[in-house]
Coordinates of C-alpha atoms in Angstrom, one line a residue:
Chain K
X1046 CA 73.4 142.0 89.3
X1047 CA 76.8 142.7 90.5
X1048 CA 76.8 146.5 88.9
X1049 CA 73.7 148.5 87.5
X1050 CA 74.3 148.3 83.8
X1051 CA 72.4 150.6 81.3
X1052 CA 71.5 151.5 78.1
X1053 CA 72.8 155.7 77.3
X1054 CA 72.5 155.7 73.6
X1055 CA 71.4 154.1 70.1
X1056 CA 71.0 154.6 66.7
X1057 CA 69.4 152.6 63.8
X1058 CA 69.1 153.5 60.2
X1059 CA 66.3 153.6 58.0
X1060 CA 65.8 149.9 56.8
X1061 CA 65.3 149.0 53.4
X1062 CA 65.1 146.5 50.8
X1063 CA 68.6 147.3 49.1
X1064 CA 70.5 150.7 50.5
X1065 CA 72.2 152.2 48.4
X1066 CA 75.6 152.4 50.7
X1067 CA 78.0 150.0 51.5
X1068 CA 78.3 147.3 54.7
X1069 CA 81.2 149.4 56.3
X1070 CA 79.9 152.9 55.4
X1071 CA 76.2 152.1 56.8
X1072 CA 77.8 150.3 60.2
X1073 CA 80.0 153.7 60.8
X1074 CA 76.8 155.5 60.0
X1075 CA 75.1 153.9 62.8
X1076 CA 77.9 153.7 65.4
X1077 CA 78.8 157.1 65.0
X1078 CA 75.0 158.4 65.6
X1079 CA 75.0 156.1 68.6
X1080 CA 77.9 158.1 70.2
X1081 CA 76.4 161.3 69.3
X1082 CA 73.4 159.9 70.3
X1083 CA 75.0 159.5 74.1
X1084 CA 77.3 162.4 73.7
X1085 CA 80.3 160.4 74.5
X1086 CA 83.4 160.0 71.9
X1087 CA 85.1 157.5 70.6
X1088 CA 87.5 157.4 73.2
X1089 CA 85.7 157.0 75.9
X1090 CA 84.8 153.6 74.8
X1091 CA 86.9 150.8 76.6
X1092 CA 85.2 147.7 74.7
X1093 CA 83.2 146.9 71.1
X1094 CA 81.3 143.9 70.8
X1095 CA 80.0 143.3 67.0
X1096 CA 77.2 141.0 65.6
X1097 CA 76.7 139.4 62.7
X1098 CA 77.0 136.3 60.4
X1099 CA 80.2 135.3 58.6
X1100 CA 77.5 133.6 55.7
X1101 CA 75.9 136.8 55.2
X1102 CA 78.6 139.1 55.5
X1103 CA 80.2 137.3 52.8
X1104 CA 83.5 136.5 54.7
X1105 CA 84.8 134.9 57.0
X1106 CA 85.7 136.7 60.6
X1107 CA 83.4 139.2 59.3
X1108 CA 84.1 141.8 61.6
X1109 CA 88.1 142.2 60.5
X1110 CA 87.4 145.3 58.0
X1111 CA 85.0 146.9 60.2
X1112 CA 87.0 147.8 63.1
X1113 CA 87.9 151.5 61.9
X1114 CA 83.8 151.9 61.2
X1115 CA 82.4 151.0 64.8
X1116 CA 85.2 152.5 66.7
X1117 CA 87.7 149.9 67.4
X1118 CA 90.8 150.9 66.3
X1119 CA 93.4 149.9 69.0
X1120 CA 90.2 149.0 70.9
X1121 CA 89.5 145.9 72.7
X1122 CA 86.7 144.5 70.3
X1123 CA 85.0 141.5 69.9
X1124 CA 82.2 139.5 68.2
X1125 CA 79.4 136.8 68.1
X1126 CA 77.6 135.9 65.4
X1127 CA 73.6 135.7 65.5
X1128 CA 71.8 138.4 66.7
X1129 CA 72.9 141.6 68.2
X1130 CA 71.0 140.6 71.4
X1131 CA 73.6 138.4 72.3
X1132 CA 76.4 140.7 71.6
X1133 CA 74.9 143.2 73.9
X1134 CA 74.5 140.0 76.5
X1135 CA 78.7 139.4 75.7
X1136 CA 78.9 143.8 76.6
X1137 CA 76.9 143.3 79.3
X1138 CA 79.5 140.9 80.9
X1139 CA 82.3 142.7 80.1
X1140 CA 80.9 145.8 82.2
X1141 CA 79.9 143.3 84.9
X1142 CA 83.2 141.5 85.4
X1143 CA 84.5 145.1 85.9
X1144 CA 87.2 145.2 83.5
X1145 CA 85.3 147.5 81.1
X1146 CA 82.9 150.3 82.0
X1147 CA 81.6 151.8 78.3
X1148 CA 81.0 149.0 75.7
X1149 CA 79.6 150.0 71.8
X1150 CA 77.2 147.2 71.1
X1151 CA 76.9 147.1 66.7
X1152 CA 74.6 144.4 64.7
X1153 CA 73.9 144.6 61.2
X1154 CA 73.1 142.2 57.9
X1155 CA 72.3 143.4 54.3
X1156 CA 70.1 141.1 53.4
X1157 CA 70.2 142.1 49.4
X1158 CA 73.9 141.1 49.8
X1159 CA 72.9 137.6 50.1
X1160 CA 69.4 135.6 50.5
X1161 CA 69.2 134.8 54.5
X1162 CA 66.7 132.4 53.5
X1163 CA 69.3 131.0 51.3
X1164 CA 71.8 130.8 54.4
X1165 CA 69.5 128.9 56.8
X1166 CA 69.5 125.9 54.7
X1167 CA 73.4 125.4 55.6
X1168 CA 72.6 125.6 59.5
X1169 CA 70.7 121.9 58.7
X1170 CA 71.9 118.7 59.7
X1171 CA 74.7 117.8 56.8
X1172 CA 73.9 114.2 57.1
X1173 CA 70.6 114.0 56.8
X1174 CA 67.7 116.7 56.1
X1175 CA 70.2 118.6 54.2
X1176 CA 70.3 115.3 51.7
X1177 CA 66.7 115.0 51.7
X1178 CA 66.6 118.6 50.7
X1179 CA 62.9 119.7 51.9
X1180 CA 63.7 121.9 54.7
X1181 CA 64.6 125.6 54.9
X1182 CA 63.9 128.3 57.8
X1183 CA 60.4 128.9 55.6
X1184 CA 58.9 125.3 56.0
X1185 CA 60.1 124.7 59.2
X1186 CA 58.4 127.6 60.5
X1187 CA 55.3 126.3 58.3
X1188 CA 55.1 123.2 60.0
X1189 CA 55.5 124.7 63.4
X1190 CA 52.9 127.1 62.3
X1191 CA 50.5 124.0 61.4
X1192 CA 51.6 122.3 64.5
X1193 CA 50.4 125.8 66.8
X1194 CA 47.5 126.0 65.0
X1195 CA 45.7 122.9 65.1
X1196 CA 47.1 121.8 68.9
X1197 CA 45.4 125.2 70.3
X1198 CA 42.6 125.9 66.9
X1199 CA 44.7 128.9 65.7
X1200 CA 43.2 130.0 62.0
X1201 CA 45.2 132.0 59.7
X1202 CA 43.2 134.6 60.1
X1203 CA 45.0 135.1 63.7
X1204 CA 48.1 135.0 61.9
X1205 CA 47.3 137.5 59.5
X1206 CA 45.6 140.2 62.5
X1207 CA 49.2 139.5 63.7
X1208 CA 51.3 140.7 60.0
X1209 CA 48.1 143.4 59.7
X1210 CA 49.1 144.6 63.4
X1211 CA 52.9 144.9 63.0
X1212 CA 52.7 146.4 59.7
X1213 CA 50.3 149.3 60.2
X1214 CA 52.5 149.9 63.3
X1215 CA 55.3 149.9 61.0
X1216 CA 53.9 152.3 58.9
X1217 CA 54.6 155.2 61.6
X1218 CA 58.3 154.1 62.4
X1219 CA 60.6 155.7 60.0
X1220 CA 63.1 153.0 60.5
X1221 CA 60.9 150.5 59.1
X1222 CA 61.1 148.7 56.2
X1223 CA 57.9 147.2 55.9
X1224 CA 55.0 149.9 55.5
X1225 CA 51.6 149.5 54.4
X1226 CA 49.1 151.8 57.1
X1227 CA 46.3 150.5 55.0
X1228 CA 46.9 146.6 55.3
X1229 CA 44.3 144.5 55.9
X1230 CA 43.6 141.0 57.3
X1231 CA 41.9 140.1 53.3
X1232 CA 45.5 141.6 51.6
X1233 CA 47.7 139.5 54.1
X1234 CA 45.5 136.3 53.7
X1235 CA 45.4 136.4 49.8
X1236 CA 49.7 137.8 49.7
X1237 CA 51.8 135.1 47.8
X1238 CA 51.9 131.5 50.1
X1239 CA 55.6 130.2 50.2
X1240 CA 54.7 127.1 52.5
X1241 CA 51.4 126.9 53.4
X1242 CA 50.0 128.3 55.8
X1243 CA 53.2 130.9 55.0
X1244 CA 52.2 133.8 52.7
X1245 CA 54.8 137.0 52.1
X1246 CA 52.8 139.4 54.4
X1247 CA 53.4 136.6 57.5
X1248 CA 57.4 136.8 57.2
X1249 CA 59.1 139.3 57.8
X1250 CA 60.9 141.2 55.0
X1251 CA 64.7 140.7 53.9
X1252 CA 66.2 144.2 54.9
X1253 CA 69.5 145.8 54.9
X1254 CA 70.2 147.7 58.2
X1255 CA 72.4 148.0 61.2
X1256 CA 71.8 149.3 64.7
X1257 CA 74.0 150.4 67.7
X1258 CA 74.1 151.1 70.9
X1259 CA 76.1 152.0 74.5
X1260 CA 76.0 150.5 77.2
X1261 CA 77.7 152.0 80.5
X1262 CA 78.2 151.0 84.1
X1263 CA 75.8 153.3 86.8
X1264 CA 78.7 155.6 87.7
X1265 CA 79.6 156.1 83.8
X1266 CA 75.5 156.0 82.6
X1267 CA 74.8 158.9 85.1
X1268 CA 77.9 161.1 84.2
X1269 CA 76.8 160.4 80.4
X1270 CA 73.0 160.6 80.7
X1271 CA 70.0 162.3 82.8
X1272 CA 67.7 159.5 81.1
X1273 CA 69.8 155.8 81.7
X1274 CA 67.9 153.1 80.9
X1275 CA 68.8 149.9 83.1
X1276 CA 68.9 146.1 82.1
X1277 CA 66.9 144.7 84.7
X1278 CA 67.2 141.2 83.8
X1279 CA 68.3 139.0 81.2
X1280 CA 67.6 135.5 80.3
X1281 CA 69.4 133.4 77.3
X1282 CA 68.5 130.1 76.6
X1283 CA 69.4 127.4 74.0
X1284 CA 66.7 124.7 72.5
X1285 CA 67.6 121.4 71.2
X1286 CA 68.3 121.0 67.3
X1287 CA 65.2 121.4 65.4
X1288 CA 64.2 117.2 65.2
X1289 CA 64.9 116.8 69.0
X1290 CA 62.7 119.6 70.1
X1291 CA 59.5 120.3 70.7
X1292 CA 58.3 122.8 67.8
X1293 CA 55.1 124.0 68.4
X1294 CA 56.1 125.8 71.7
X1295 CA 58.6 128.3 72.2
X1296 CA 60.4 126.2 75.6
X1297 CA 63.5 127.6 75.3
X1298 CA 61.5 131.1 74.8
X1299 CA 60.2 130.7 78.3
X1300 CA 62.9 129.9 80.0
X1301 CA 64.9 132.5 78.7
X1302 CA 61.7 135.2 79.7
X1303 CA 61.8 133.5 83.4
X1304 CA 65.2 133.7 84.2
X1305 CA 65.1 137.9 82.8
X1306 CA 61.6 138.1 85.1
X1307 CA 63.3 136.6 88.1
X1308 CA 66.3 138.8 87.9
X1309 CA 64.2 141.6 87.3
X1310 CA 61.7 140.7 90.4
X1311 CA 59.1 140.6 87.7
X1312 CA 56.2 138.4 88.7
X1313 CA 53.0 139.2 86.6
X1314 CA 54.6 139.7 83.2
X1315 CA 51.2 141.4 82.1
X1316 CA 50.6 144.1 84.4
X1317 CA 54.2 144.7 85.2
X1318 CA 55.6 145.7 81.7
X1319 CA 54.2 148.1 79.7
X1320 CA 55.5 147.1 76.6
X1321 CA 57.2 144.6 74.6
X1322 CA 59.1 145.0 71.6
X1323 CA 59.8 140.9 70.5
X1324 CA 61.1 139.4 67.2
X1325 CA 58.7 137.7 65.3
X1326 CA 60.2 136.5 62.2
X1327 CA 56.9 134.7 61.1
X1328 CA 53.3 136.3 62.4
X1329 CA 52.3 132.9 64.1
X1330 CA 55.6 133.1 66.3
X1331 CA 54.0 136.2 67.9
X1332 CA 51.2 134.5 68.9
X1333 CA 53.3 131.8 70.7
X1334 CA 55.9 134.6 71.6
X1335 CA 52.7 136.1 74.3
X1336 CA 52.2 132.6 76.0
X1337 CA 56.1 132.2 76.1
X1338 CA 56.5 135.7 77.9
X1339 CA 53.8 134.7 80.2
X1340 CA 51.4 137.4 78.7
X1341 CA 48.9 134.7 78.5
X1342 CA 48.1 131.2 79.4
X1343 CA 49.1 128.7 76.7
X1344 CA 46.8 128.4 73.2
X1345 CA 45.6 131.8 74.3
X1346 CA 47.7 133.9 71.9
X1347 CA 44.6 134.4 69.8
X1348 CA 42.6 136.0 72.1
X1349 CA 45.4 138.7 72.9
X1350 CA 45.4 139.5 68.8
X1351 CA 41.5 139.3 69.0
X1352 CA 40.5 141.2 71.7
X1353 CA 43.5 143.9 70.4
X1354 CA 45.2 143.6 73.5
X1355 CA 48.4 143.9 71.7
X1356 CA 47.8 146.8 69.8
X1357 CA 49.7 149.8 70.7
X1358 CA 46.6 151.4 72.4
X1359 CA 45.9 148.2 73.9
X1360 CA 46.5 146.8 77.5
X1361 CA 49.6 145.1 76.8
X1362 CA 51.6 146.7 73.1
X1363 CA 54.0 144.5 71.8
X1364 CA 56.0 145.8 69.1
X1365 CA 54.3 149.4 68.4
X1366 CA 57.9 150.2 65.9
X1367 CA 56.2 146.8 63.6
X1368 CA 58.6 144.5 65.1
X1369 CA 60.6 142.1 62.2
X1370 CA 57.7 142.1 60.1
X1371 CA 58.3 145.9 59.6
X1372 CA 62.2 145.0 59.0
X1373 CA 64.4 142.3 59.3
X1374 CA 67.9 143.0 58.5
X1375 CA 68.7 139.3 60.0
X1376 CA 71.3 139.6 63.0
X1377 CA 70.4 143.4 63.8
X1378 CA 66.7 142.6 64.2
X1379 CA 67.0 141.6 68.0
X1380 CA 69.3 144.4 69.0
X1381 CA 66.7 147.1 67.1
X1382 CA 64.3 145.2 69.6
X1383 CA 66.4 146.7 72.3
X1384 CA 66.8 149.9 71.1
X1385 CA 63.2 150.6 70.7
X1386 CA 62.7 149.3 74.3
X1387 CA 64.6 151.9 75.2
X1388 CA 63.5 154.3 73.1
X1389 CA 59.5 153.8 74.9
X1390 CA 61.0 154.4 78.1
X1391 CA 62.5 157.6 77.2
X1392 CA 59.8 158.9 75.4
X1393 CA 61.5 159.0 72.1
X1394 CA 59.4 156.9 69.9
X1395 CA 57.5 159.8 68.7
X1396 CA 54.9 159.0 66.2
X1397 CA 53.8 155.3 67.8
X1398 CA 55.3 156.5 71.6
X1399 CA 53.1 154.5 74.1
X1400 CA 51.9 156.2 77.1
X1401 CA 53.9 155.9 80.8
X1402 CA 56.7 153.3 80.0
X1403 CA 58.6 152.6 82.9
X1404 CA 59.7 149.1 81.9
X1405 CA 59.9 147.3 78.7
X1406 CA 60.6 143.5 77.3
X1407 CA 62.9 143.0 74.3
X1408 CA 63.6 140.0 72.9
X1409 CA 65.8 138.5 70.4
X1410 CA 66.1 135.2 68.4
X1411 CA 68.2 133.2 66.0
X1412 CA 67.8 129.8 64.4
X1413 CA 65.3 127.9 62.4
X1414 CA 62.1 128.2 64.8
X1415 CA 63.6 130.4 67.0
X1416 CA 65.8 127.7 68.2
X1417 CA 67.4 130.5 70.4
X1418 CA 66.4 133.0 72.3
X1419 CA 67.3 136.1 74.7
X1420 CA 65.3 138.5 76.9
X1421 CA 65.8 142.1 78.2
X1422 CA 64.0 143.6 80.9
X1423 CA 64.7 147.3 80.8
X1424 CA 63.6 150.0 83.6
X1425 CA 63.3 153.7 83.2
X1426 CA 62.9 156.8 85.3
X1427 CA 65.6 155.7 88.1
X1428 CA 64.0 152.8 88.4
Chain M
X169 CA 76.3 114.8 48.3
X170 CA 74.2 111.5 49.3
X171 CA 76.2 108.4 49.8
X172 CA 78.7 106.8 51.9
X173 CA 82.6 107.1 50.3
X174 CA 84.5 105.8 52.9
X175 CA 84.0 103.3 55.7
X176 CA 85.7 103.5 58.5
X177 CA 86.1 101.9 62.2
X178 CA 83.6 104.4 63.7
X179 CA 82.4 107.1 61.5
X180 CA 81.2 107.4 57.6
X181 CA 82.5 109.8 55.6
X182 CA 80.1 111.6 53.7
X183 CA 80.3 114.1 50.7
X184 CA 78.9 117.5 50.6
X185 CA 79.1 120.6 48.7
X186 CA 79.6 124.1 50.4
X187 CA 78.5 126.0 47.1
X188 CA 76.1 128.6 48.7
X189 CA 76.1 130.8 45.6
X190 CA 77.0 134.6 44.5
X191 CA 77.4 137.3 46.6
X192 CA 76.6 140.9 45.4
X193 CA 78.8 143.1 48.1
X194 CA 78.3 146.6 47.8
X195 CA 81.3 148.2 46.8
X196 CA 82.8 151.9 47.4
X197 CA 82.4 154.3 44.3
X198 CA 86.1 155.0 45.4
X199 CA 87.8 151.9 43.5
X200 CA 86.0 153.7 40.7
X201 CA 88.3 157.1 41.6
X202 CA 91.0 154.9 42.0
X203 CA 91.6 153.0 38.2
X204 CA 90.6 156.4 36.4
X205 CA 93.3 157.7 38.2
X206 CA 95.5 154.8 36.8
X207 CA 94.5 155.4 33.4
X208 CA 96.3 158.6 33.8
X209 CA 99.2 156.9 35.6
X210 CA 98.4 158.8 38.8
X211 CA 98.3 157.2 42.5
X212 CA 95.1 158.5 43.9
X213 CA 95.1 158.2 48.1
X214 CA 92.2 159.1 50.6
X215 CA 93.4 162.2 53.0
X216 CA 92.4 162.5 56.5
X217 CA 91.2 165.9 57.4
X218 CA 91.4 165.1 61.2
X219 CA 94.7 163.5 61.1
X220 CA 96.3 164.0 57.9
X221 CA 97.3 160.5 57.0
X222 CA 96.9 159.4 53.2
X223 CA 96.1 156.2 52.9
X224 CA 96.8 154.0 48.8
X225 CA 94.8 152.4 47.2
X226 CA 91.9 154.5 48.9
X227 CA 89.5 154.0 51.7
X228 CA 86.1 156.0 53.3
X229 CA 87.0 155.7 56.7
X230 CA 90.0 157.0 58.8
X231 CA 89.4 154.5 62.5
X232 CA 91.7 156.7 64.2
X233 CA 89.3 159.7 63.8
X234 CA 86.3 157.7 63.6
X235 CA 85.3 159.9 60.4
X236 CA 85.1 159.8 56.3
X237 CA 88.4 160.8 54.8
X238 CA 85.8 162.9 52.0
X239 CA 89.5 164.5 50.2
X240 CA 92.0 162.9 47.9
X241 CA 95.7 163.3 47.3
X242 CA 97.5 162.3 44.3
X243 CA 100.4 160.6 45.5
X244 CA 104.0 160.1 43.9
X245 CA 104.7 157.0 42.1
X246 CA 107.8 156.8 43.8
X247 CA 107.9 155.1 46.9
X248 CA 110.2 152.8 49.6
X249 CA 110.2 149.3 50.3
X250 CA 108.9 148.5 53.4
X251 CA 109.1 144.9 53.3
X252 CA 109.6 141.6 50.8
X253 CA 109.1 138.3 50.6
X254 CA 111.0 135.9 47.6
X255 CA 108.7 132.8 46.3
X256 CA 110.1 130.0 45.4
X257 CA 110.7 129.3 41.6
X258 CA 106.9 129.6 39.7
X259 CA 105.2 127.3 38.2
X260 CA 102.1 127.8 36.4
X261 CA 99.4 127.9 38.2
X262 CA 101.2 128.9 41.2
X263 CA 99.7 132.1 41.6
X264 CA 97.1 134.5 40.7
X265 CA 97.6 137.9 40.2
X266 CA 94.8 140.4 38.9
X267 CA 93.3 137.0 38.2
X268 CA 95.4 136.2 36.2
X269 CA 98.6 133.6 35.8
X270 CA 101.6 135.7 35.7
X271 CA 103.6 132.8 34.2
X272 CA 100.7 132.3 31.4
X273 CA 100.7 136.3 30.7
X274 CA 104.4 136.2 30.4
X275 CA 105.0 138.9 32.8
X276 CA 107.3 136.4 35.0
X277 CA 108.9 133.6 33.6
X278 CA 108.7 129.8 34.6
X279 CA 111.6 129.6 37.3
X280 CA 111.7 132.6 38.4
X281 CA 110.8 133.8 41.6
X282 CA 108.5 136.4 42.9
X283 CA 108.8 139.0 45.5
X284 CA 105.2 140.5 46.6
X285 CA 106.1 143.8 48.2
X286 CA 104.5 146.6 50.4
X287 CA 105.6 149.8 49.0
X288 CA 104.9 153.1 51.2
X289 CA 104.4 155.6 48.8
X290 CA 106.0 158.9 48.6
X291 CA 103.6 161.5 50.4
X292 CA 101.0 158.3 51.7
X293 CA 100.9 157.1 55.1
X294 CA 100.1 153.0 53.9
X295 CA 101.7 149.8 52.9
X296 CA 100.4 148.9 49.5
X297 CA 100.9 145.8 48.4
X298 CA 102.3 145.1 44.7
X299 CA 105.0 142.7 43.1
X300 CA 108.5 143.8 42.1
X301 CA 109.9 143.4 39.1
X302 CA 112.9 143.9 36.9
X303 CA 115.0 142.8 39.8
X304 CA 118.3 141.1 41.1
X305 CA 116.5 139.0 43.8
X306 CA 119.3 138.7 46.2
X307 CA 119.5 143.1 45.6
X308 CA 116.5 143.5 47.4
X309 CA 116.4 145.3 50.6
X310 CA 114.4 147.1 53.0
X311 CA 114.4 150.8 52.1
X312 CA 114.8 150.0 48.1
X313 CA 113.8 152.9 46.2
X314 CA 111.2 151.8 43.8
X315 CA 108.7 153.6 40.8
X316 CA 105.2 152.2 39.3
X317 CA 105.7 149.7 36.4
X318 CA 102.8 151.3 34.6
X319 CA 101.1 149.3 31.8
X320 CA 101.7 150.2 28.0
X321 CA 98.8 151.1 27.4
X322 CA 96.1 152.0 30.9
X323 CA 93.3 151.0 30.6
X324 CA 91.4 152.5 33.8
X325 CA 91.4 148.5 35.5
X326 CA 93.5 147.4 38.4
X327 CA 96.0 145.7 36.5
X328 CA 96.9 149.4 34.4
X329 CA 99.4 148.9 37.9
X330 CA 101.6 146.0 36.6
X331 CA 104.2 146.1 40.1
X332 CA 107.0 148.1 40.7
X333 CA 110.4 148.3 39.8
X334 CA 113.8 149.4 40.6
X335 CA 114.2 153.6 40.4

């Protein structure tokens, strides 16, 4: 990269089913820990990028009333919609073309405000599968699910060791949404089926919740900070529309992962990161998240959730905060990914803190079977 | 939605509905502050400790300060003119005000005109935007001195604040 670009401060709140405050208050909650977080103020931020969805904001140019709330006022300030792992890509470029040097990165969705599941139906094909009317994010991601599972002899039993997995881990993140330490493989397996093989306990919840964070250039990130976490590498990439495409891999996934690794001079995903934090928004997709990242060779998923490597005492932890099964407040859900990246490298997960992390994987997604997809290799300790 | 309407030389035209259903947005207990105060006939602004500014009908957050504006300040219900626009002639069903059809209500008659308003309020810092009435349309200026048209009778809802009118 052109400039060393990192991460000096976050905030998240606590994610829940239906918070009891309102979009702009809980988004100037967040933004306003995240620069107490870094110790910076509100001035010294030269750019805001926002994410969210005009759908499920309930607007359109959604991000109009919330300039005062993540700091834009008279600010340069901009935003995507999807997920807040592609506004922090848009921050990211703004730092590197030099023009800005301290961006405010904000994603958020209330999910009680409107059903997501509801909103994905619109993102289908007008002309066609939205006439024939069978097809939402929940049985697309079923069939993709039986597609996985009977190419590579996946059972639901590996999906449910996947929800049983995230959720305990969830249970010890206070930020979660999702907690249940006592869940069990039986409890997941007999939850309520939406498509089959789809039961509750495989998707991940509908949350409210926002996130932030700041990102700085090296000579900024190491007046502001003693503990900068640098992007390493990133990696975006696009799949076809959902009929074109190949659904029972994760292609565009990959890509996205080798393009981060290469920047990052990342060669053997496994041994080289020391944990991922990925959003799986249905407990099969984690499985085919692993052989997308490289973690394993492909159909092996299973034998990562099997053996336990995953677990966050394992070899290889992938999302020790519960990951989108423990919340999903839609468009924040990648970002939060990011932040609790960072959090593992500086030591401030606390209660489910994994040992040593110098360098960790986040990843983000949006569209119906993770149509899209971005990665984020972070580095710690000077790195 | 579900069949062809229109041909034409190289596309299909091809209905569909957008009706994605209701919303429930979370909404400020402040709007609540806001109509009581009406009910008494008294303009209720949020105050910004940090920079002093009041701002009518109220809001949480001050963006210049980057804080919650956590005091209130009854305004005057005497204000300026800060700027106007004149409709042409209503009809009904030309415009909805408080959801409603001023022409049906009777509070403007069929061919007159309208003139939406921003009013800065004496001792607030905003534009609040309201309808003047009981005018002269071609009397109208920037600066105009105007008071609250209150309703007859208030009953702690939005439209207890009927527009404004010449002092």
């Amino acid at each position: 990269m052109i400039r060393r670009v990192a991460i000096v401060g976050y905030a998240q709140s606590h994610h829940q089913h239906n918070m009891q405050k309102t979009r702009e208050d809980m988004v100037f909650e967040v933004c306003k820990e995240a620069l107490h977080h870094a110790g910076i103020l509100r001035e010294e931020l030269d750019t805001v990028i926002t994410a969210s969805t005009d759908f499920l904001d309930g607007r359109t140019i959604s991000s109009v009333f919330l300039s005062m709330a993540v700091g834009a006022f008279l600010k340069d300030e901009s935003k995507v919609e999807e997920d807040g792992t592609f506004a922090l890509y848009y921050a990211l470029m703004r730092i590197l073309a030099g023009t800005h040097d301290v961006a405010l990165v904000e994603a958020h969705t209330q999910g009680s405000t409107f059903n997501p599941h509801q909103v994905t139906f619109y993102t289908l094909d007008p002309l066609f599968d939205r006439q024939i009317g069978v097809l939402n994010d929940i049985a697309a991601a079923a069939l993709q699910a039986r597609m996985y599972m009977n190419r590579y002899s996946v059972s639901e039993e590996h999906l449910a060791m996947a929800a049983v997995k995230n959720i305990t881990n969830a249970a010890e993140n206070p930020c979660a949404h999702r907690k249940m330490p006592d869940v069990s493989v039986e409890e997941v397996m007999s939850s309520k089926v939406f498509y089959d093989p789809i039961r509750e306990l495989m998707m991940s919840p509908i949350s409210d919740g926002a996130c932030a964070l700041i990102l700085a250039s090296e000579e900024r990130a190491k007046e502001i900070t003693d503990k900068p976490v640098w992007i390493e590498g990133v990696g975006s990439c696009q799949d076809a529309y959902l009929r074109d495409r190949n659904i029972q891999n994760l292609d565009s996934l990959q890509m996205a992962a080798r393009t981060a690794y290469k920047m990052a001079g990342v060669k053997e995903p496994f041994s080289e990161l020391d944990v991922a934090e990925v959003s799986e928004k249905f407990a099969h997709e984690e499985l085919m998240i692993y052989e997308a990242l490289g973690l394993c060779q492909e159909g092996q998923g299973k034998n990562l959730i099997e053996r336990g490597t995953t677990r966050r005492d394992g070899e290889m932890p992938v999302n020790p905060s519960g990951g989108a099964l423990g919340a999903d407040p839609v468009c924040a859900t990648g970002l939060i990914r990011v932040i609790e990246a960072a959090k593992q490298i500086r030591g401030e997960a606390g209660g489910y803190q994994v040992p040593d992390v110098r360098r960790a994987l986040a990843h983000g997604q949006f569209g119906i079977c993770a149509q899209k997809n971005a990665i984020f290799i972070l580095g710690g300790n000077g790195s | 939605m579900g069949y062809v309407k229109e041909e034409r030389p190289t596309t299909i035209s091809v209905e569909g509905t957008w009706n994605i259903g209701s919303y429930h947005y979370k909404g400020s207990k402040l709007m609540e502050e806001y109509v009581k105060g009406l009910k008494q006939k008294k303009l209720i602004g949020s105050f910004c400790p940090g920079c002093g500014k009041v701002i009518v009908p109220p809001r949480n957050l001050c963006g210049r300060c980057h804080r919650i504006m956590d005091r209130r300040k009854i305004v005057s219900n005497r204000g300026t003119i800060t700027c106007f626009i004149v409709t042409p002639p209503m009809e009904k069903g030309k415009l909805k005000v408080l959801g409603m059809d001023p022409v049906e209500t009777g509070l403007i008659k069929e061919g007159e005109v309208v003139i939406p308003v921003f009013v800065k309020f004496d001792g607030s810092d905003s534009n609040t935007d309201t309808i003047l009435l009981n005018v002269d349309p071609k009397a109208v200026h920037i600066g105009m001195r105007v008071k609250v048209l209150w309703a007859k009778e208030p009953q702690g809802a939005l439209s207890d604040f009927e527009g404004v009118e010449p002092v």
